[in-house]
mmCIF file of C-alpha atoms in Angstrom:
data_model
loop_
_atom_site.group_PDB
_atom_site.id
_atom_site.type_symbol
_atom_site.label_atom_id
_atom_site.label_comp_id
_atom_site.label_asym_id
_atom_site.label_seq_id
_atom_site.Cartn_x
_atom_site.Cartn_y
_atom_site.Cartn_z
ATOM 1 C CA UNK A 1 104.020 38.230 128.149
ATOM 2 C CA UNK A 2 105.432 39.809 125.010
ATOM 3 C CA UNK A 3 102.361 42.020 124.688
ATOM 4 C CA UNK A 4 102.950 43.452 128.126
ATOM 5 C CA UNK A 5 106.595 44.067 127.256
ATOM 6 C CA UNK A 6 105.269 46.207 124.369
ATOM 7 C CA UNK A 7 102.745 48.069 126.517
ATOM 8 C CA UNK A 8 105.274 48.858 129.236
ATOM 9 C CA UNK A 9 108.221 49.525 126.903
ATOM 10 C CA UNK A 10 110.324 52.633 127.677
ATOM 11 C CA UNK A 11 108.827 56.032 126.897
ATOM 12 C CA UNK A 12 111.015 58.376 124.819
ATOM 13 C CA UNK A 13 112.658 61.458 126.217
ATOM 14 C CA UNK A 14 110.162 63.845 124.595
ATOM 15 C CA UNK A 15 107.129 61.811 125.695
ATOM 16 C CA UNK A 16 105.777 62.215 129.204
ATOM 17 C CA UNK A 17 102.599 61.657 131.203
ATOM 18 C CA UNK A 18 100.215 62.217 128.274
ATOM 19 C CA UNK A 19 101.822 59.499 126.171
ATOM 20 C CA UNK A 20 101.774 57.067 129.082
ATOM 21 C CA UNK A 21 98.057 57.837 129.517
ATOM 22 C CA UNK A 22 97.412 57.309 125.813
ATOM 23 C CA UNK A 23 99.336 54.039 125.658
ATOM 24 C CA UNK A 24 97.750 52.498 128.752
ATOM 25 C CA UNK A 25 94.281 53.878 127.832
ATOM 26 C CA UNK A 26 94.514 52.240 124.411
ATOM 27 C CA UNK A 27 95.643 48.952 125.925
ATOM 28 C CA UNK A 28 92.766 48.977 128.419
ATOM 29 C CA UNK A 29 90.062 50.015 125.964
ATOM 30 C CA UNK A 30 91.071 47.446 123.367
ATOM 31 C CA UNK A 31 91.315 44.690 125.985
ATOM 32 C CA UNK A 32 95.059 44.080 125.867
ATOM 33 C CA UNK A 33 95.024 44.912 129.564
ATOM 34 C CA UNK A 34 92.056 42.963 130.895
ATOM 35 C CA UNK A 35 89.429 43.974 133.486
ATOM 36 C CA UNK A 36 90.663 43.486 137.058
ATOM 37 C CA UNK A 37 94.253 43.043 135.866
ATOM 38 C CA UNK A 38 96.758 44.594 138.264
ATOM 39 C CA UNK A 39 99.283 47.089 136.863
ATOM 40 C CA UNK A 40 102.905 47.006 138.019
ATOM 41 C CA UNK A 41 103.545 49.253 141.016
ATOM 42 C CA UNK A 42 104.702 52.861 140.498
ATOM 43 C CA UNK A 43 108.382 52.058 141.071
ATOM 44 C CA UNK A 44 108.331 49.219 138.576
ATOM 45 C CA UNK A 45 106.372 51.227 136.024
ATOM 46 C CA UNK A 46 108.811 54.130 136.291
ATOM 47 C CA UNK A 47 111.745 51.768 135.738
ATOM 48 C CA UNK A 48 110.073 49.844 132.889
ATOM 49 C CA UNK A 49 108.924 52.947 131.019
ATOM 50 C CA UNK A 50 112.029 55.044 131.707
ATOM 51 C CA UNK A 51 110.343 57.981 133.424
ATOM 52 C CA UNK A 52 110.193 59.470 136.914
ATOM 53 C CA UNK A 53 107.870 58.362 139.715
ATOM 54 C CA UNK A 54 106.141 61.772 139.526
ATOM 55 C CA UNK A 55 105.344 61.265 135.804
ATOM 56 C CA UNK A 56 103.917 57.799 136.500
ATOM 57 C CA UNK A 57 101.838 59.146 139.406
ATOM 58 C CA UNK A 58 100.405 61.915 137.176
ATOM 59 C CA UNK A 59 99.517 59.376 134.471
ATOM 60 C CA UNK A 60 97.839 57.001 136.939
ATOM 61 C CA UNK A 61 95.851 59.920 138.430
ATOM 62 C CA UNK A 62 94.545 60.716 134.934
ATOM 63 C CA UNK A 63 93.633 57.110 134.280
ATOM 64 C CA UNK A 64 91.745 57.020 137.574
ATOM 65 C CA UNK A 65 89.922 60.233 136.689
ATOM 66 C CA UNK A 66 88.900 58.644 133.375
ATOM 67 C CA UNK A 67 87.540 55.597 135.261
ATOM 68 C CA UNK A 68 89.974 53.276 133.501
ATOM 69 C CA UNK A 69 91.733 52.094 136.646
ATOM 70 C CA UNK A 70 90.988 52.064 140.349
ATOM 71 C CA UNK A 71 93.347 51.850 143.319
ATOM 72 C CA UNK A 72 92.979 49.488 146.249
ATOM 73 C CA UNK A 73 94.819 50.348 149.464
ATOM 74 C CA UNK A 74 96.374 47.884 151.880
ATOM 75 C CA UNK A 75 98.585 44.850 151.843
ATOM 76 C CA UNK A 76 97.118 43.347 148.653
ATOM 77 C CA UNK A 77 96.400 46.708 147.089
ATOM 78 C CA UNK A 78 97.542 48.371 143.878
ATOM 79 C CA UNK A 79 96.125 49.781 140.669
ATOM 80 C CA UNK A 80 93.656 47.582 138.771
ATOM 81 C CA UNK A 81 91.899 47.892 135.421
ATOM 82 C CA UNK A 82 88.263 48.793 135.898
ATOM 83 C CA UNK A 83 85.506 46.402 134.776
ATOM 84 C CA UNK A 84 83.776 47.486 131.538
ATOM 85 C CA UNK A 85 86.348 50.256 131.093
ATOM 86 C CA UNK A 86 85.994 50.149 127.306
ATOM 87 C CA UNK A 87 82.188 50.377 127.429
ATOM 88 C CA UNK A 88 82.370 53.339 129.797
ATOM 89 C CA UNK A 89 84.848 55.220 127.646
ATOM 90 C CA UNK A 90 83.698 54.843 124.028
ATOM 91 C CA UNK A 91 84.845 58.368 123.320
ATOM 92 C CA UNK A 92 88.410 57.411 124.176
ATOM 93 C CA UNK A 93 88.715 54.776 121.432
ATOM 94 C CA UNK A 94 92.247 54.967 119.992
ATOM 95 C CA UNK A 95 90.959 55.486 116.464
ATOM 96 C CA UNK A 96 89.377 58.790 117.560
ATOM 97 C CA UNK A 97 92.725 60.490 117.907
ATOM 98 C CA UNK A 98 94.354 59.048 114.751
ATOM 99 C CA UNK A 99 93.908 60.178 111.160
ATOM 100 C CA UNK A 100 93.988 58.014 108.061
ATOM 101 C CA UNK A 101 97.227 59.634 106.898
ATOM 102 C CA UNK A 102 98.819 58.774 110.239
ATOM 103 C CA UNK A 103 97.643 55.152 109.938
ATOM 104 C CA UNK A 104 99.004 54.917 106.370
ATOM 105 C CA UNK A 105 102.357 56.294 107.544
ATOM 106 C CA UNK A 106 102.467 53.904 110.475
ATOM 107 C CA UNK A 107 101.685 51.025 108.150
ATOM 108 C CA UNK A 108 104.415 51.979 105.689
ATOM 109 C CA UNK A 109 107.014 52.113 108.468
ATOM 110 C CA UNK A 110 105.786 48.840 109.922
ATOM 111 C CA UNK A 111 105.903 47.213 106.538
ATOM 112 C CA UNK A 112 109.522 48.339 106.039
ATOM 113 C CA UNK A 113 110.623 46.871 109.367
ATOM 114 C CA UNK A 114 108.699 43.579 109.009
ATOM 115 C CA UNK A 115 109.662 42.938 105.380
ATOM 116 C CA UNK A 116 113.336 43.551 106.073
ATOM 117 C CA UNK A 117 113.105 41.336 109.148
ATOM 118 C CA UNK A 118 111.694 38.637 106.867
ATOM 119 C CA UNK A 119 114.509 39.104 104.390
ATOM 120 C CA UNK A 120 117.192 38.636 107.069
ATOM 121 C CA UNK A 121 115.260 35.882 108.872
ATOM 122 C CA UNK A 122 115.071 33.816 105.681
ATOM 123 C CA UNK A 123 118.883 33.928 105.556
ATOM 124 C CA UNK A 124 119.714 33.659 109.274
ATOM 125 C CA UNK A 125 117.007 31.602 110.970
ATOM 126 C CA UNK A 126 118.163 28.444 112.760
ATOM 127 C CA UNK A 127 116.109 25.279 112.888
ATOM 128 C CA UNK A 128 115.071 26.238 116.418
ATOM 129 C CA UNK A 129 114.018 29.700 115.195
ATOM 130 C CA UNK A 130 111.781 28.188 112.504
ATOM 131 C CA UNK A 131 110.215 25.823 115.047
ATOM 132 C CA UNK A 132 109.520 28.742 117.392
ATOM 133 C CA UNK A 133 107.972 30.798 114.604
ATOM 134 C CA UNK A 134 105.715 27.854 113.591
ATOM 135 C CA UNK A 135 104.538 27.585 117.188
ATOM 136 C CA UNK A 136 103.655 31.280 117.286
ATOM 137 C CA UNK A 137 101.735 30.993 114.006
ATOM 138 C CA UNK A 138 99.889 27.951 115.357
ATOM 139 C CA UNK A 139 98.802 29.941 118.434
ATOM 140 C CA UNK A 140 97.603 32.751 116.211
ATOM 141 C CA UNK A 141 95.708 30.330 113.945
ATOM 142 C CA UNK A 142 93.914 28.771 116.933
ATOM 143 C CA UNK A 143 92.994 32.087 118.562
ATOM 144 C CA UNK A 144 89.282 32.884 118.679
ATOM 145 C CA UNK A 145 88.870 36.051 120.777
ATOM 146 C CA UNK A 146 89.879 39.301 119.064
ATOM 147 C CA UNK A 147 92.193 40.263 121.914
ATOM 148 C CA UNK A 148 93.975 36.904 121.804
ATOM 149 C CA UNK A 149 94.298 37.155 118.018
ATOM 150 C CA UNK A 150 95.927 40.558 118.425
ATOM 151 C CA UNK A 151 98.269 39.337 121.151
ATOM 152 C CA UNK A 152 99.408 36.293 119.213
ATOM 153 C CA UNK A 153 99.821 38.369 116.050
ATOM 154 C CA UNK A 154 102.138 40.664 118.010
ATOM 155 C CA UNK A 155 104.067 37.635 119.180
ATOM 156 C CA UNK A 156 104.451 36.384 115.562
ATOM 157 C CA UNK A 157 105.777 39.741 114.379
ATOM 158 C CA UNK A 158 108.129 40.159 117.314
ATOM 159 C CA UNK A 159 109.399 36.606 116.845
ATOM 160 C CA UNK A 160 110.002 37.276 113.167
ATOM 161 C CA UNK A 161 112.003 40.389 114.024
ATOM 162 C CA UNK A 162 113.965 38.439 116.636
ATOM 163 C CA UNK A 163 114.694 35.728 114.068
ATOM 164 C CA UNK A 164 116.380 38.349 111.864
ATOM 165 C CA UNK A 165 119.142 38.285 114.497
ATOM 166 C CA UNK A 166 119.244 42.092 114.288
ATOM 167 C CA UNK A 167 118.894 43.754 117.673
ATOM 168 C CA UNK A 168 118.119 47.091 116.025
ATOM 169 C CA UNK A 169 115.295 45.676 113.881
ATOM 170 C CA UNK A 170 113.768 43.868 116.887
ATOM 171 C CA UNK A 171 113.945 47.111 118.846
ATOM 172 C CA UNK A 172 112.190 49.056 116.085
ATOM 173 C CA UNK A 173 109.466 46.408 115.843
ATOM 174 C CA UNK A 174 108.935 46.604 119.603
ATOM 175 C CA UNK A 175 108.674 50.382 119.408
ATOM 176 C CA UNK A 176 106.210 50.312 116.508
ATOM 177 C CA UNK A 177 104.001 47.860 118.356
ATOM 178 C CA UNK A 178 103.436 50.335 121.188
ATOM 179 C CA UNK A 179 101.141 52.042 118.646
ATOM 180 C CA UNK A 180 100.073 49.028 116.590
ATOM 181 C CA UNK A 181 99.037 46.914 119.576
ATOM 182 C CA UNK A 182 96.246 49.216 120.667
ATOM 183 C CA UNK A 183 94.587 49.023 117.223
ATOM 184 C CA UNK A 184 94.969 45.372 116.226
ATOM 185 C CA UNK A 185 92.201 43.872 118.410
ATOM 186 C CA UNK A 186 89.587 45.969 116.665
ATOM 187 C CA UNK A 187 90.606 44.545 113.274
ATOM 188 C CA UNK A 188 90.498 40.951 114.483
ATOM 189 C CA UNK A 189 86.838 41.113 115.453
ATOM 190 C CA UNK A 190 86.280 40.123 111.832
ATOM 191 C CA UNK A 191 86.797 36.375 111.267
ATOM 192 C CA UNK A 192 87.475 36.900 107.561
ATOM 193 C CA UNK A 193 90.418 39.168 108.354
ATOM 194 C CA UNK A 194 91.791 36.562 110.755
ATOM 195 C CA UNK A 195 91.502 33.829 108.118
ATOM 196 C CA UNK A 196 93.262 36.023 105.525
ATOM 197 C CA UNK A 197 96.149 36.784 107.869
ATOM 198 C CA UNK A 198 96.398 33.110 108.868
ATOM 199 C CA UNK A 199 96.895 32.340 105.161
ATOM 200 C CA UNK A 200 99.623 34.988 104.877
ATOM 201 C CA UNK A 201 101.426 33.521 107.898
ATOM 202 C CA UNK A 202 101.168 29.972 106.527
ATOM 203 C CA UNK A 203 102.766 30.987 103.265
ATOM 204 C CA UNK A 204 105.368 33.142 105.052
ATOM 205 C CA UNK A 205 106.351 30.214 107.249
ATOM 206 C CA UNK A 206 106.958 28.019 104.231
ATOM 207 C CA UNK A 207 108.969 30.739 102.463
ATOM 208 C CA UNK A 208 111.154 31.147 105.538
ATOM 209 C CA UNK A 209 111.666 27.391 105.878
ATOM 210 C CA UNK A 210 112.649 27.251 102.204
ATOM 211 C CA UNK A 211 115.121 30.145 102.693
ATOM 212 C CA UNK A 212 113.328 32.042 99.942
ATOM 213 C CA UNK A 213 114.090 35.640 101.001
ATOM 214 C CA UNK A 214 112.401 37.451 98.037
ATOM 215 C CA UNK A 215 109.142 35.500 98.569
ATOM 216 C CA UNK A 216 109.289 36.050 102.340
ATOM 217 C CA UNK A 217 109.652 39.799 101.757
ATOM 218 C CA UNK A 218 106.721 39.829 99.342
ATOM 219 C CA UNK A 219 104.398 37.888 101.652
ATOM 220 C CA UNK A 220 105.291 39.835 104.799
ATOM 221 C CA UNK A 221 104.730 43.128 102.982
ATOM 222 C CA UNK A 222 101.300 41.935 101.776
ATOM 223 C CA UNK A 223 100.446 40.909 105.339
ATOM 224 C CA UNK A 224 101.168 44.330 106.840
ATOM 225 C CA UNK A 225 99.629 46.162 103.859
ATOM 226 C CA UNK A 226 96.409 44.166 104.338
ATOM 227 C CA UNK A 227 96.276 44.926 108.068
ATOM 228 C CA UNK A 228 96.964 48.610 107.381
ATOM 229 C CA UNK A 229 94.117 48.709 104.865
ATOM 230 C CA UNK A 230 91.735 47.179 107.403
ATOM 231 C CA UNK A 231 92.846 49.659 110.076
ATOM 232 C CA UNK A 232 92.090 52.552 107.730
ATOM 233 C CA UNK A 233 88.742 50.992 106.784
ATOM 234 C CA UNK A 234 87.852 50.677 110.482
ATOM 235 C CA UNK A 235 88.880 54.270 111.079
ATOM 236 C CA UNK A 236 86.560 55.520 108.332
ATOM 237 C CA UNK A 237 83.676 53.421 109.669
ATOM 238 C CA UNK A 238 84.348 54.624 113.254
ATOM 239 C CA UNK A 239 84.280 58.266 112.041
ATOM 240 C CA UNK A 240 80.843 57.982 110.454
#
């Protein structure tokens, strides 16, 4: 799944065990990694995230200590997400460690990447690209659970970046979503927010199909700005 590609994307050279712990903790607590789901083995995680086996082992040990994962030994063993991990670790909610200024900055960067992706996509999308984007938007529109809404939203944004036919832009979007993914599910618990974003995507799809680059940029920017505002609103509520 695209969401899992985001979660297990390579860790930067400066980032180590603590960032792996934060990324996986956020994914578990917000439900992007589901209860009882098995994580890739240590060797695969090390390869996927671009770190050493020792770093992965340290991160998994911390996750076990925080009761977010448990390990089963034997032939069918491995590391699995604990049941009710989010309920047991309310103090580890990703919004706790993020300030409003950080969220605003993240939103501005995300808006820049998504809006420029929309600009290029309006010019470069093939018929097959437009069909694929419509399918992603349809999946997002039909989603009911907050976690599924977040996952399909990620897929829409990644697909839009891919349709720009810019490898660098798609790579930046993937990198940004390692932070964005852990926060999106919380926003989509509100049906009104989901309906608003569905409307943005419907209008964006038509702008892209019409090859209207200025309108596509405008709509995509409004979409990310709206989500950023809701993230900041949730942060303020969570801090009270």
